[in-house]
Amino acid sequence: ELGGRAVRWAVAAAVLRTGTAVLLVEPTVLMLANPLPLFARDTDVEAMSSGWAEPETYGYVHGTDDPSMGWSRYVESMRMSDLSPALALLAPTVHAAALAELLPPPVI
């Protein structure tokens, strides 16, 4: 049996296959205004970021210089943004529908 979130994504996939865009909103989201004007509509899936500040929102390269490490003193890592499925706009594309069919996997 599918849980509530899995059902939501399965229904979204079915609606996307009819050629209709889907705005997925979790019950925990409080909307004080219409969110639709905030979406760029330039990708298959647009989702809310859980970042608070700009670097966490978009991701960034984090560099460190530790002279005590000798020849390997420079280190870089990529900090990725964390997208939340609590608020997402899915375009009516094959790729968005395929993603919706994969998320989340059924709970057994």
PDB file of C-alpha atoms in Angstrom:
ATOM      1  CA  GLU A   1       0.000   0.000   0.000  1.00  0.00           C
ATOM      2  CA  LEU A   2       1.256   3.458  -0.864  1.00  0.00           C
ATOM      3  CA  GLY A   3       1.680   6.149   1.789  1.00  0.00           C
ATOM      4  CA  GLY A   4       0.267   9.683   1.399  1.00  0.00           C
ATOM      5  CA  ARG A   5       3.386  11.187  -0.184  1.00  0.00           C
ATOM      6  CA  ALA A   6       3.752   8.283  -2.618  1.00  0.00           C
ATOM      7  CA  VAL A   7       0.113   8.643  -3.682  1.00  0.00           C
ATOM      8  CA  ARG A   8       0.626  12.367  -4.275  1.00  0.00           C
ATOM      9  CA  TRP A   9       3.578  11.693  -6.597  1.00  0.00           C
ATOM     10  CA  ALA A  10       1.739   8.871  -8.407  1.00  0.00           C
ATOM     11  CA  VAL A  11      -1.249  11.152  -9.047  1.00  0.00           C
ATOM     12  CA  ALA A  12       1.122  13.910 -10.184  1.00  0.00           C
ATOM     13  CA  ALA A  13       2.691  11.533 -12.713  1.00  0.00           C
ATOM     14  CA  ALA A  14      -0.745  10.602 -14.081  1.00  0.00           C
ATOM     15  CA  VAL A  15      -1.787  14.268 -14.388  1.00  0.00           C
ATOM     16  CA  LEU A  16       1.522  15.196 -16.060  1.00  0.00           C
ATOM     17  CA  ARG A  17       0.942  12.496 -18.674  1.00  0.00           C
ATOM     18  CA  THR A  18      -2.286  14.304 -19.663  1.00  0.00           C
ATOM     19  CA  GLY A  19      -0.264  17.423 -20.539  1.00  0.00           C
ATOM     20  CA  THR A  20      -1.149  19.446 -17.431  1.00  0.00           C
ATOM     21  CA  ALA A  21       1.386  21.099 -15.126  1.00  0.00           C
ATOM     22  CA  VAL A  22       1.244  20.126 -11.443  1.00  0.00           C
ATOM     23  CA  LEU A  23       1.911  22.199  -8.339  1.00  0.00           C
ATOM     24  CA  LEU A  24       2.709  19.818  -5.480  1.00  0.00           C
ATOM     25  CA  VAL A  25       2.182  21.295  -2.016  1.00  0.00           C
ATOM     26  CA  GLU A  26       2.716  19.393   1.235  1.00  0.00           C
ATOM     27  CA  PRO A  27       0.254  20.047   4.066  1.00  0.00           C
ATOM     28  CA  THR A  28       3.057  21.638   6.112  1.00  0.00           C
ATOM     29  CA  VAL A  29       3.456  24.543   3.651  1.00  0.00           C
ATOM     30  CA  LEU A  30       1.829  27.823   4.630  1.00  0.00           C
ATOM     31  CA  MET A  31       1.177  30.062   1.630  1.00  0.00           C
ATOM     32  CA  LEU A  32       0.592  33.720   2.322  1.00  0.00           C
ATOM     33  CA  ALA A  33       0.427  34.639  -1.376  1.00  0.00           C
ATOM     34  CA  ASN A  34       0.107  32.989  -4.767  1.00  0.00           C
ATOM     35  CA  PRO A  35       3.455  31.206  -5.389  1.00  0.00           C
ATOM     36  CA  LEU A  36       2.992  30.765  -9.153  1.00  0.00           C
ATOM     37  CA  PRO A  37       4.547  34.126 -10.179  1.00  0.00           C
ATOM     38  CA  LEU A  38       7.758  33.094  -8.378  1.00  0.00           C
ATOM     39  CA  PHE A  39       8.410  30.131 -10.667  1.00  0.00           C
ATOM     40  CA  ALA A  40      10.587  30.748 -13.745  1.00  0.00           C
ATOM     41  CA  ARG A  41       8.989  27.867 -15.699  1.00  0.00           C
ATOM     42  CA  ASP A  42      12.286  27.222 -17.481  1.00  0.00           C
ATOM     43  CA  THR A  43      12.848  23.630 -16.368  1.00  0.00           C
ATOM     44  CA  ASP A  44      10.966  20.359 -15.957  1.00  0.00           C
ATOM     45  CA  VAL A  45      10.909  20.518 -12.154  1.00  0.00           C
ATOM     46  CA  GLU A  46      11.203  23.593  -9.934  1.00  0.00           C
ATOM     47  CA  ALA A  47      11.364  22.939  -6.200  1.00  0.00           C
ATOM     48  CA  MET A  48      11.738  24.944  -3.032  1.00  0.00           C
ATOM     49  CA  SER A  49      15.204  25.072  -1.503  1.00  0.00           C
ATOM     50  CA  SER A  50      15.640  24.455   2.185  1.00  0.00           C
ATOM     51  CA  GLY A  51      18.580  26.892   2.300  1.00  0.00           C
ATOM     52  CA  TRP A  52      18.302  30.027   4.422  1.00  0.00           C
ATOM     53  CA  ALA A  53      21.109  32.096   2.940  1.00  0.00           C
ATOM     54  CA  GLU A  54      22.134  32.502  -0.695  1.00  0.00           C
ATOM     55  CA  PRO A  55      25.121  30.057  -0.595  1.00  0.00           C
ATOM     56  CA  GLU A  56      22.934  27.293   0.836  1.00  0.00           C
ATOM     57  CA  THR A  57      20.170  28.060  -1.622  1.00  0.00           C
ATOM     58  CA  TYR A  58      22.224  27.577  -4.800  1.00  0.00           C
ATOM     59  CA  GLY A  59      25.252  25.578  -3.644  1.00  0.00           C
ATOM     60  CA  TYR A  60      28.864  26.675  -3.826  1.00  0.00           C
ATOM     61  CA  VAL A  61      32.492  25.476  -3.941  1.00  0.00           C
ATOM     62  CA  HIS A  62      34.025  25.383  -0.475  1.00  0.00           C
ATOM     63  CA  GLY A  63      37.825  25.771  -0.439  1.00  0.00           C
ATOM     64  CA  THR A  64      40.265  25.232   2.406  1.00  0.00           C
ATOM     65  CA  ASP A  65      43.996  25.888   2.686  1.00  0.00           C
ATOM     66  CA  ASP A  66      45.793  23.933   5.426  1.00  0.00           C
ATOM     67  CA  PRO A  67      49.587  24.528   5.191  1.00  0.00           C
ATOM     68  CA  SER A  68      50.248  21.717   7.685  1.00  0.00           C
ATOM     69  CA  MET A  69      49.155  19.221   4.998  1.00  0.00           C
ATOM     70  CA  GLY A  70      52.181  19.950   2.769  1.00  0.00           C
ATOM     71  CA  TRP A  71      51.691  19.258  -0.953  1.00  0.00           C
ATOM     72  CA  SER A  72      48.001  18.410  -0.394  1.00  0.00           C
ATOM     73  CA  ARG A  73      47.222  21.600   1.499  1.00  0.00           C
ATOM     74  CA  TYR A  74      44.456  22.797  -0.845  1.00  0.00           C
ATOM     75  CA  VAL A  75      41.071  21.122  -0.623  1.00  0.00           C
ATOM     76  CA  GLU A  76      37.873  21.930  -2.472  1.00  0.00           C
ATOM     77  CA  SER A  77      34.473  20.406  -2.110  1.00  0.00           C
ATOM     78  CA  MET A  78      31.123  21.209  -3.631  1.00  0.00           C
ATOM     79  CA  ARG A  79      28.296  22.114  -1.298  1.00  0.00           C
ATOM     80  CA  MET A  80      25.044  21.257  -2.998  1.00  0.00           C
ATOM     81  CA  SER A  81      21.699  22.820  -2.345  1.00  0.00           C
ATOM     82  CA  ASP A  82      18.986  20.746  -0.732  1.00  0.00           C
ATOM     83  CA  LEU A  83      15.711  20.743  -2.627  1.00  0.00           C
ATOM     84  CA  SER A  84      12.532  20.110  -0.717  1.00  0.00           C
ATOM     85  CA  PRO A  85       9.554  18.284  -2.242  1.00  0.00           C
ATOM     86  CA  ALA A  86       7.250  20.313   0.030  1.00  0.00           C
ATOM     87  CA  LEU A  87       6.575  22.815  -2.768  1.00  0.00           C
ATOM     88  CA  ALA A  88       7.326  21.884  -6.371  1.00  0.00           C
ATOM     89  CA  LEU A  89       6.066  22.843  -9.812  1.00  0.00           C
ATOM     90  CA  LEU A  90       6.305  20.103 -12.426  1.00  0.00           C
ATOM     91  CA  ALA A  91       6.050  20.925 -16.123  1.00  0.00           C
ATOM     92  CA  PRO A  92       4.012  18.550 -18.292  1.00  0.00           C
ATOM     93  CA  THR A  93       7.041  16.801 -19.798  1.00  0.00           C
ATOM     94  CA  VAL A  94       8.044  13.171 -20.183  1.00  0.00           C
ATOM     95  CA  HIS A  95      11.026  13.735 -17.876  1.00  0.00           C
ATOM     96  CA  ALA A  96       8.983  15.325 -15.070  1.00  0.00           C
ATOM     97  CA  ALA A  97       6.451  12.485 -15.281  1.00  0.00           C
ATOM     98  CA  ALA A  98       9.245   9.896 -15.140  1.00  0.00           C
ATOM     99  CA  LEU A  99      10.689  11.588 -12.044  1.00  0.00           C
ATOM    100  CA  ALA A 100       7.264  11.711 -10.390  1.00  0.00           C
ATOM    101  CA  GLU A 101       6.867   7.985 -10.991  1.00  0.00           C
ATOM    102  CA  LEU A 102      10.148   7.335  -9.156  1.00  0.00           C
ATOM    103  CA  LEU A 103       9.457   9.525  -6.078  1.00  0.00           C
ATOM    104  CA  PRO A 104       9.099   8.337  -3.428  1.00  0.00           C
ATOM    105  CA  PRO A 105       9.427   4.577  -3.727  1.00  0.00           C
ATOM    106  CA  PRO A 106       6.525   2.566  -2.334  1.00  0.00           C
ATOM    107  CA  VAL A 107       6.815   1.568   1.320  1.00  0.00           C
ATOM    108  CA  ILE A 108       6.623  -2.199   1.748  1.00  0.00           C
TER     109      ILE A 108
END
